[in-house]
Short mmCIF file of C-alpha atoms in Angstrom, two decimals:
data_model
loop_
_atom_site.label_atom_id
_atom_site.label_comp_id
_atom_site.label_asym_id
_atom_site.label_seq_id
_atom_site.Cartn_x
_atom_site.Cartn_y
_atom_site.Cartn_z
CA MET F 1 -8.79 19.80 -14.70
CA LYS F 2 -10.66 18.35 -17.69
CA MET F 3 -9.10 16.72 -20.69
CA GLN F 4 -10.94 15.70 -23.83
CA VAL F 5 -9.14 13.71 -26.52
CA GLU F 6 -10.03 12.30 -29.92
CA CYS F 7 -9.05 8.68 -30.47
CA THR F 8 -9.00 7.51 -34.09
CA ILE F 9 -8.45 3.82 -34.74
CA PRO F 10 -8.56 1.49 -37.74
CA LYS F 11 -11.57 -0.85 -37.46
CA ASP F 12 -11.23 -4.53 -38.38
CA ASP F 13 -12.82 -3.82 -41.79
CA GLY F 14 -10.15 -1.23 -42.59
CA SER F 15 -12.34 1.84 -42.08
CA LEU F 16 -11.39 4.55 -39.56
CA ALA F 17 -13.48 5.37 -36.52
CA THR F 18 -13.08 8.28 -34.10
CA PHE F 19 -14.16 8.21 -30.46
CA VAL F 20 -14.08 10.94 -27.82
CA GLY F 21 -12.31 10.20 -24.54
CA PHE F 22 -12.33 12.18 -21.28
CA ARG F 23 -10.34 12.38 -18.07
CA VAL F 24 -11.55 14.69 -15.31
CA GLN F 25 -9.36 15.34 -12.25
CA HIS F 26 -11.26 16.89 -9.38
CA ASP F 27 -9.02 17.23 -6.32
CA ASN F 28 -5.59 16.05 -5.17
CA ALA F 29 -5.24 17.70 -1.75
CA ARG F 30 -5.11 14.32 0.03
CA GLY F 31 -3.06 12.40 -2.55
CA PRO F 32 -3.04 11.11 -6.14
CA MET F 33 -6.40 11.14 -7.89
CA LYS F 34 -8.33 7.91 -8.28
CA GLY F 35 -11.27 6.92 -10.40
CA GLY F 36 -12.64 4.57 -13.00
CA ILE F 37 -12.59 4.62 -16.78
CA ARG F 38 -15.91 3.68 -18.37
CA TYR F 39 -16.68 2.65 -21.95
CA HIS F 40 -20.29 3.54 -22.60
CA PRO F 41 -22.23 5.23 -25.44
CA GLU F 42 -23.43 7.95 -23.07
CA VAL F 43 -20.16 9.08 -21.53
CA GLU F 44 -20.58 12.84 -21.31
CA PRO F 45 -18.50 15.51 -19.54
CA ASP F 46 -21.06 16.57 -16.91
CA GLU F 47 -21.60 13.02 -15.70
CA VAL F 48 -17.86 12.30 -15.64
CA ASN F 49 -17.37 15.53 -13.69
CA ALA F 50 -19.98 14.57 -11.08
CA LEU F 51 -18.47 11.09 -10.70
CA ALA F 52 -14.98 12.57 -10.25
CA GLN F 53 -16.27 14.74 -7.39
CA LEU F 54 -17.99 11.73 -5.84
CA MET F 55 -14.61 9.91 -5.81
CA THR F 56 -13.05 12.79 -3.87
CA TRP F 57 -15.64 12.40 -1.12
CA LYS F 58 -15.63 8.59 -1.23
CA THR F 59 -11.85 8.30 -0.77
CA ALA F 60 -11.99 10.90 2.03
CA VAL F 61 -14.71 8.98 3.93
CA ALA F 62 -12.73 5.74 3.51
CA ASN F 63 -9.69 7.65 4.78
CA ILE F 64 -7.44 6.46 1.98
CA PRO F 65 -4.85 8.95 0.63
CA TYR F 66 -6.48 9.78 -2.70
CA GLY F 67 -8.47 12.48 -4.43
CA GLY F 68 -11.14 12.05 -7.10
CA ALA F 69 -10.96 11.55 -10.84
CA LYS F 70 -13.02 9.83 -13.53
CA GLY F 71 -12.74 9.13 -17.22
CA GLY F 72 -14.23 7.32 -20.11
CA ILE F 73 -14.68 6.89 -23.82
CA GLY F 74 -17.97 7.39 -25.61
CA CYS F 75 -18.31 4.03 -27.33
CA ASP F 76 -20.40 0.88 -27.23
CA PRO F 77 -18.00 -1.89 -26.20
CA ALA F 78 -20.52 -4.55 -27.28
CA LYS F 79 -20.18 -3.34 -30.88
CA LEU F 80 -16.36 -3.43 -30.91
CA SER F 81 -14.19 -6.50 -31.33
CA VAL F 82 -11.51 -7.35 -28.76
CA SER F 83 -8.76 -6.12 -31.08
CA GLU F 84 -10.67 -2.86 -31.73
CA LEU F 85 -11.08 -2.34 -27.99
CA GLU F 86 -7.36 -2.95 -27.50
CA ARG F 87 -6.41 -0.43 -30.21
CA LEU F 88 -8.84 2.14 -28.75
CA THR F 89 -7.49 1.65 -25.21
CA ARG F 90 -3.88 2.00 -26.38
CA VAL F 91 -4.58 5.18 -28.39
CA PHE F 92 -6.46 6.66 -25.39
CA THR F 93 -3.50 5.79 -23.13
CA GLN F 94 -1.05 7.44 -25.56
CA LYS F 95 -3.12 10.63 -25.32
CA ILE F 96 -3.37 10.70 -21.50
CA HIS F 97 -0.11 9.04 -20.38
CA ASP F 98 1.31 12.37 -19.16
CA LEU F 99 -1.86 13.06 -17.20
CA ILE F 100 -1.98 9.78 -15.26
CA GLY F 101 0.75 8.30 -13.08
CA VAL F 102 1.52 6.31 -9.93
CA GLN F 103 1.67 9.50 -7.81
CA THR F 104 -0.69 11.69 -9.83
CA ASP F 105 -3.77 9.85 -11.10
CA VAL F 106 -4.48 6.12 -10.91
CA PRO F 107 -7.32 4.81 -13.14
CA ALA F 108 -9.42 1.70 -12.47
CA PRO F 109 -12.13 -0.29 -14.28
CA ASP F 110 -15.72 0.93 -14.44
CA MET F 111 -18.75 0.19 -16.64
CA GLY F 112 -17.70 -1.58 -19.84
CA THR F 113 -14.07 -2.04 -18.77
CA GLY F 114 -12.27 -4.70 -16.73
CA PRO F 115 -8.93 -6.30 -15.85
CA GLN F 116 -7.98 -6.77 -19.52
CA THR F 117 -8.51 -3.05 -20.22
CA MET F 118 -6.25 -2.22 -17.27
CA ALA F 119 -3.60 -4.64 -18.61
CA TRP F 120 -3.56 -2.78 -21.96
CA ILE F 121 -3.29 0.62 -20.22
CA LEU F 122 -0.45 -0.67 -18.03
CA ASP F 123 1.43 -2.03 -21.03
CA GLU F 124 1.01 1.11 -23.14
CA TYR F 125 1.89 3.43 -20.23
CA SER F 126 5.00 1.33 -19.46
CA LYS F 127 6.30 1.91 -23.00
CA PHE F 128 6.68 5.58 -22.07
CA HIS F 129 7.54 5.36 -18.36
CA GLY F 130 9.05 1.93 -17.70
CA HIS F 131 7.22 -0.92 -15.96
CA SER F 132 4.70 0.74 -13.63
CA PRO F 133 2.17 -1.74 -12.22
CA ALA F 134 0.82 0.84 -9.73
CA VAL F 135 -0.44 3.17 -12.50
CA VAL F 136 -3.80 1.34 -12.64
CA THR F 137 -5.73 -0.89 -10.25
CA GLY F 138 -8.19 -3.68 -10.95
CA LYS F 139 -5.50 -5.48 -12.96
CA PRO F 140 -5.33 -9.23 -13.63
CA ILE F 141 -3.64 -11.04 -10.69
CA GLU F 142 -0.78 -12.08 -13.02
CA LEU F 143 0.15 -8.44 -13.64
CA GLY F 144 0.01 -7.26 -10.02
CA GLY F 145 -3.72 -7.27 -9.33
CA SER F 146 -4.75 -7.87 -5.72
CA LEU F 147 -6.37 -11.00 -4.38
CA GLY F 148 -9.83 -10.22 -3.00
CA ARG F 149 -10.40 -7.32 -5.41
CA ASP F 150 -13.22 -9.07 -7.26
CA ALA F 151 -15.28 -9.53 -4.09
CA ALA F 152 -14.19 -6.27 -2.47
CA THR F 153 -17.26 -4.05 -3.02
CA GLY F 154 -19.65 -6.85 -2.01
CA ARG F 155 -17.51 -7.74 1.01
CA GLY F 156 -17.45 -4.05 1.97
CA VAL F 157 -21.26 -4.05 1.81
CA LEU F 158 -21.24 -7.02 4.24
CA PHE F 159 -18.90 -5.24 6.70
CA ALA F 160 -20.89 -1.99 6.41
CA THR F 161 -24.19 -3.78 7.04
CA GLU F 162 -22.73 -5.62 10.06
CA ALA F 163 -21.45 -2.34 11.54
CA LEU F 164 -24.82 -0.65 10.99
CA LEU F 165 -26.80 -3.48 12.61
CA LYS F 166 -24.36 -3.71 15.52
CA GLU F 167 -24.91 0.01 16.20
CA HIS F 168 -28.62 -0.84 16.59
CA GLY F 169 -27.90 -3.81 18.87
CA MET F 170 -28.59 -6.40 16.17
CA SER F 171 -26.58 -9.01 14.32
CA LEU F 172 -26.87 -10.12 10.69
CA SER F 173 -28.01 -13.60 11.65
CA GLY F 174 -31.71 -14.09 10.91
CA GLN F 175 -32.19 -10.66 9.30
CA ARG F 176 -34.23 -10.74 6.07
CA LEU F 177 -32.56 -8.98 3.15
CA VAL F 178 -33.66 -7.99 -0.35
CA ILE F 179 -30.98 -7.34 -2.96
CA GLN F 180 -31.74 -5.46 -6.16
CA GLY F 181 -29.06 -6.24 -8.74
CA PHE F 182 -27.17 -9.51 -9.04
CA GLY F 183 -24.06 -8.38 -10.87
CA ASN F 184 -20.61 -8.34 -9.27
CA VAL F 185 -21.64 -6.36 -6.18
CA GLY F 186 -25.08 -7.87 -5.58
CA SER F 187 -24.02 -11.49 -6.08
CA TRP F 188 -20.95 -11.23 -3.81
CA ALA F 189 -22.99 -9.39 -1.17
CA ALA F 190 -25.68 -12.11 -1.31
CA LYS F 191 -23.11 -14.90 -1.04
CA LEU F 192 -21.20 -13.36 1.88
CA ILE F 193 -24.29 -12.17 3.75
CA SER F 194 -25.97 -15.59 3.53
CA GLU F 195 -22.72 -17.24 4.74
CA LYS F 196 -22.97 -15.01 7.83
CA GLY F 197 -26.53 -16.15 8.55
CA GLY F 198 -28.45 -13.37 6.83
CA LYS F 199 -31.61 -14.55 5.01
CA VAL F 200 -31.75 -13.24 1.44
CA VAL F 201 -35.48 -13.43 0.68
CA ALA F 202 -35.56 -11.78 -2.77
CA VAL F 203 -33.18 -10.77 -5.54
CA SER F 204 -33.56 -9.26 -8.98
CA ASP F 205 -31.43 -8.56 -12.04
CA ILE F 206 -32.14 -7.42 -15.62
CA THR F 207 -33.74 -10.79 -16.47
CA GLY F 208 -36.28 -10.86 -13.65
CA ALA F 209 -36.86 -11.22 -9.91
CA ILE F 210 -37.40 -14.12 -7.52
CA LYS F 211 -38.53 -14.45 -3.94
CA ASN F 212 -38.56 -17.08 -1.22
CA SER F 213 -39.82 -15.97 2.20
CA ASN F 214 -37.81 -18.72 3.92
CA GLY F 215 -34.61 -17.46 2.29
CA LEU F 216 -33.18 -18.25 -1.15
CA ASP F 217 -30.52 -20.92 -1.52
CA ILE F 218 -27.78 -18.51 -2.60
CA PRO F 219 -25.07 -21.05 -3.64
CA SER F 220 -27.62 -22.74 -5.96
CA LEU F 221 -28.82 -19.38 -7.27
CA LEU F 222 -25.25 -18.26 -8.03
CA LYS F 223 -24.68 -21.46 -10.03
CA TYR F 224 -28.00 -21.08 -11.82
CA SER F 225 -27.48 -17.43 -12.72
CA GLU F 226 -24.03 -18.17 -14.11
CA GLN F 227 -25.38 -20.98 -16.32
CA HIS F 228 -28.49 -19.08 -17.46
CA GLN F 229 -27.06 -15.52 -17.53
CA GLY F 230 -29.59 -14.36 -14.96
CA VAL F 231 -31.88 -15.30 -12.08
CA LYS F 232 -35.05 -15.68 -14.17
CA GLY F 233 -36.51 -19.18 -14.00
CA PHE F 234 -34.71 -20.24 -10.80
CA HIS F 235 -36.76 -23.03 -9.20
CA GLY F 236 -35.87 -22.26 -5.58
CA GLY F 237 -38.28 -19.31 -5.43
CA GLU F 238 -41.34 -17.76 -7.03
CA ALA F 239 -41.07 -15.22 -9.83
CA ILE F 240 -42.18 -11.71 -8.87
CA ASP F 241 -42.43 -8.42 -10.74
CA PRO F 242 -38.91 -6.89 -10.78
CA ASN F 243 -40.49 -3.46 -10.20
CA SER F 244 -41.86 -4.62 -6.84
CA ILE F 245 -38.50 -5.86 -5.51
CA LEU F 246 -37.79 -2.64 -3.57
CA VAL F 247 -41.09 -2.78 -1.71
CA GLU F 248 -40.88 -6.45 -0.65
CA ASP F 249 -41.17 -7.09 3.08
CA CYS F 250 -37.66 -7.25 4.62
CA ASP F 251 -35.40 -5.83 7.33
CA VAL F 252 -32.56 -4.63 5.12
CA LEU F 253 -32.89 -3.41 1.51
CA VAL F 254 -29.73 -3.43 -0.61
CA PRO F 255 -30.06 -1.56 -3.93
CA ALA F 256 -27.01 -2.81 -5.88
CA ALA F 257 -27.99 -1.88 -9.44
CA LEU F 258 -28.71 1.53 -10.94
CA GLY F 259 -29.02 5.06 -9.61
CA GLY F 260 -32.33 6.79 -8.89
CA VAL F 261 -34.33 3.59 -8.24
CA ILE F 262 -35.76 4.75 -4.91
CA ASN F 263 -37.85 7.82 -5.65
CA ARG F 264 -41.01 9.57 -4.54
CA GLU F 265 -43.15 7.04 -6.47
CA ASN F 266 -42.06 4.07 -4.35
CA ALA F 267 -40.45 5.51 -1.19
CA ASN F 268 -43.68 5.39 0.82
CA GLU F 269 -44.11 1.69 0.03
CA ILE F 270 -40.67 0.62 1.28
CA LYS F 271 -40.98 -1.76 4.21
CA ALA F 272 -37.30 -2.17 5.12
CA LYS F 273 -35.95 -0.64 8.33
CA PHE F 274 -32.48 -0.19 6.82
CA VAL F 275 -31.33 0.70 3.30
CA VAL F 276 -27.71 -0.07 2.44
CA GLU F 277 -26.74 1.76 -0.75
CA ALA F 278 -24.48 -0.66 -2.63
CA ALA F 279 -25.16 1.14 -5.93
CA ASN F 280 -24.12 4.72 -6.66
CA HIS F 281 -26.88 7.23 -5.85
CA PRO F 282 -29.83 4.79 -5.74
CA THR F 283 -31.96 7.11 -3.58
CA ASP F 284 -33.05 10.45 -4.96
CA PRO F 285 -33.30 13.47 -2.58
CA GLU F 286 -37.12 13.44 -2.38
CA ALA F 287 -37.12 9.76 -1.40
CA ASP F 288 -34.41 10.52 1.16
CA GLU F 289 -36.77 12.94 2.93
CA ILE F 290 -39.73 10.54 2.79
CA LEU F 291 -37.68 7.65 4.22
CA LYS F 292 -36.20 9.85 6.94
CA LYS F 293 -39.73 10.78 8.08
CA LYS F 294 -40.63 7.08 8.14
CA GLY F 295 -37.63 6.39 10.39
CA VAL F 296 -35.79 4.29 7.79
CA VAL F 297 -32.02 4.36 8.33
CA ILE F 298 -30.02 4.84 5.11
CA LEU F 299 -26.36 3.89 4.92
CA PRO F 300 -25.07 6.17 2.13
CA ASP F 301 -23.30 4.97 -1.01
CA ILE F 302 -20.09 6.96 -0.39
CA PHE F 303 -19.49 4.74 2.62
CA ALA F 304 -21.45 1.55 1.87
CA ASN F 305 -19.83 0.79 -1.49
CA SER F 306 -16.31 2.02 -0.72
CA GLY F 307 -14.93 -1.53 -0.32
CA GLY F 308 -13.90 -1.57 -3.98
CA VAL F 309 -11.80 1.60 -3.89
CA THR F 310 -10.31 0.58 -0.54
CA VAL F 311 -8.99 -2.70 -1.95
CA SER F 312 -7.83 -0.77 -5.04
CA TYR F 313 -5.73 1.25 -2.60
CA PHE F 314 -4.36 -2.00 -1.13
CA GLU F 315 -3.46 -3.11 -4.68
CA TRP F 316 -1.58 0.17 -5.29
CA VAL F 317 0.24 -0.21 -1.95
CA GLN F 318 1.26 -3.80 -2.81
CA ASN F 319 2.53 -2.71 -6.25
CA ILE F 320 4.58 0.15 -4.76
CA GLN F 321 6.08 -2.20 -2.17
CA GLY F 322 6.62 -4.89 -4.80
CA PHE F 323 5.20 -7.29 -2.21
CA MET F 324 1.82 -8.99 -2.59
CA TRP F 325 -0.48 -9.91 0.31
CA ASP F 326 -2.48 -13.10 0.77
CA GLU F 327 -6.26 -12.87 0.55
CA GLU F 328 -6.79 -13.16 4.29
CA LYS F 329 -4.69 -10.03 4.90
CA VAL F 330 -6.62 -8.11 2.21
CA ASN F 331 -9.98 -9.07 3.78
CA ASN F 332 -8.83 -8.33 7.35
CA GLU F 333 -7.47 -4.90 6.37
CA LEU F 334 -10.73 -4.15 4.54
CA LYS F 335 -12.75 -5.03 7.64
CA THR F 336 -10.53 -2.74 9.75
CA TYR F 337 -11.04 0.18 7.33
CA MET F 338 -14.81 -0.32 6.96
CA THR F 339 -15.39 -0.70 10.72
CA LYS F 340 -13.30 2.39 11.52
CA GLY F 341 -15.02 4.26 8.68
CA PHE F 342 -18.45 3.58 10.16
CA LYS F 343 -17.27 4.76 13.59
CA ASP F 344 -15.90 8.00 12.10
CA VAL F 345 -19.18 8.69 10.25
CA LYS F 346 -21.20 7.93 13.41
CA GLU F 347 -19.03 10.34 15.49
CA MET F 348 -19.73 13.07 12.92
CA CYS F 349 -23.48 12.35 13.15
CA LYS F 350 -23.37 12.71 16.94
CA THR F 351 -21.39 15.97 16.75
CA HIS F 352 -23.73 17.56 14.22
CA ASN F 353 -26.93 15.71 15.14
CA CYS F 354 -27.52 14.60 11.55
CA ASP F 355 -28.27 11.46 9.55
CA LEU F 356 -25.61 9.12 8.14
CA ARG F 357 -25.55 10.69 4.67
CA MET F 358 -24.95 14.18 6.03
CA GLY F 359 -22.44 12.76 8.51
CA ALA F 360 -20.48 11.01 5.75
CA PHE F 361 -20.38 14.09 3.50
CA THR F 362 -19.44 16.35 6.42
CA LEU F 363 -16.60 14.00 7.36
CA ALA F 364 -15.38 13.92 3.75
CA VAL F 365 -15.54 17.68 3.15
CA ASN F 366 -13.80 18.33 6.50
CA ARG F 367 -10.94 15.99 5.62
CA VAL F 368 -10.44 17.51 2.17
CA ALA F 369 -10.72 21.08 3.52
CA ARG F 370 -8.23 20.34 6.31
CA ALA F 371 -5.69 18.89 3.84
CA THR F 372 -6.20 21.88 1.53
CA THR F 373 -5.55 24.35 4.38
CA LEU F 374 -2.54 22.45 5.74
CA ARG F 375 -0.93 22.51 2.27
CA GLY F 376 -1.33 26.27 2.15
CA TRP F 377 -3.81 26.23 -0.70
CA GLU F 378 -6.77 28.56 -0.66
CA ALA F 379 -9.86 26.51 0.24
#
């Protein structure tokens, strides 16, 4: 089901502006649909469609009772004032309020949106349906957001990496890691991994890249990057070419930035033994084949970065119960889900003698197909 709406708002200067919004709902065999809303100049239907499908498989691998959806508005949030963004969000919500709902479709933040956007959607939706905190996740804590949500994707990457290494008889302690991307996911992953004894030897973001073979001082780097809006110029390491970050010598490579960064141009140069896909679709299919031949083990994005949607599920559960958990419970439950998730994917790989990506997709498709059949729908 695809919905396209026109959202016309008064700008601050009194002129009118029209933006196109989308909501794509892919599958609800296993439960209400779930997926982000992004504000980006290049939001287009095909991409939204692909991302909605990806959410169906991601929630199925994580074994949380959701299907996939995705949405967005074609706009540049950097060029809109806060009050313009609020008006746009409220008009968009007015157009889709009958499409979303606690038991039908639960949006979340994505590129260009955040807790404040979710607060506006919640407020506007509640005007029509009564107070409904569970209609969106990723909310501010004060309005029913979950503790631990901010760190969830990065913490999930930690748990996924630990499970993967354990399978190979290794622990995180002393492993050398390279992290591409130092936004929410990359910075939390770096912090939590270094706390567990992992050595983060190089990181990069849009400003630049730095390396220290003895391991970067992550707490200092986090402080520095917050003050200077990036890692460039950090004194605890040497500056390197950001394009070479993926081919630095390390044990575990964590792409946590954009899609398509590992491709046939650089796949042969990759020195890591393990790649943990914290970003969505960082490895293109050609690179996948090259790395497989080299014996590199790839932990696929639909499992590796599912910590965020899992804690979104916990937020929804807490809102429905009207009872909030402490952060320790959130983190413990996340660890349980991620550890079990890895075991389920691994079982599938053994059954079908395939790699982790194929195992994860097979597990997901099986779960969705089974639910579809049990409900009496034609698969």
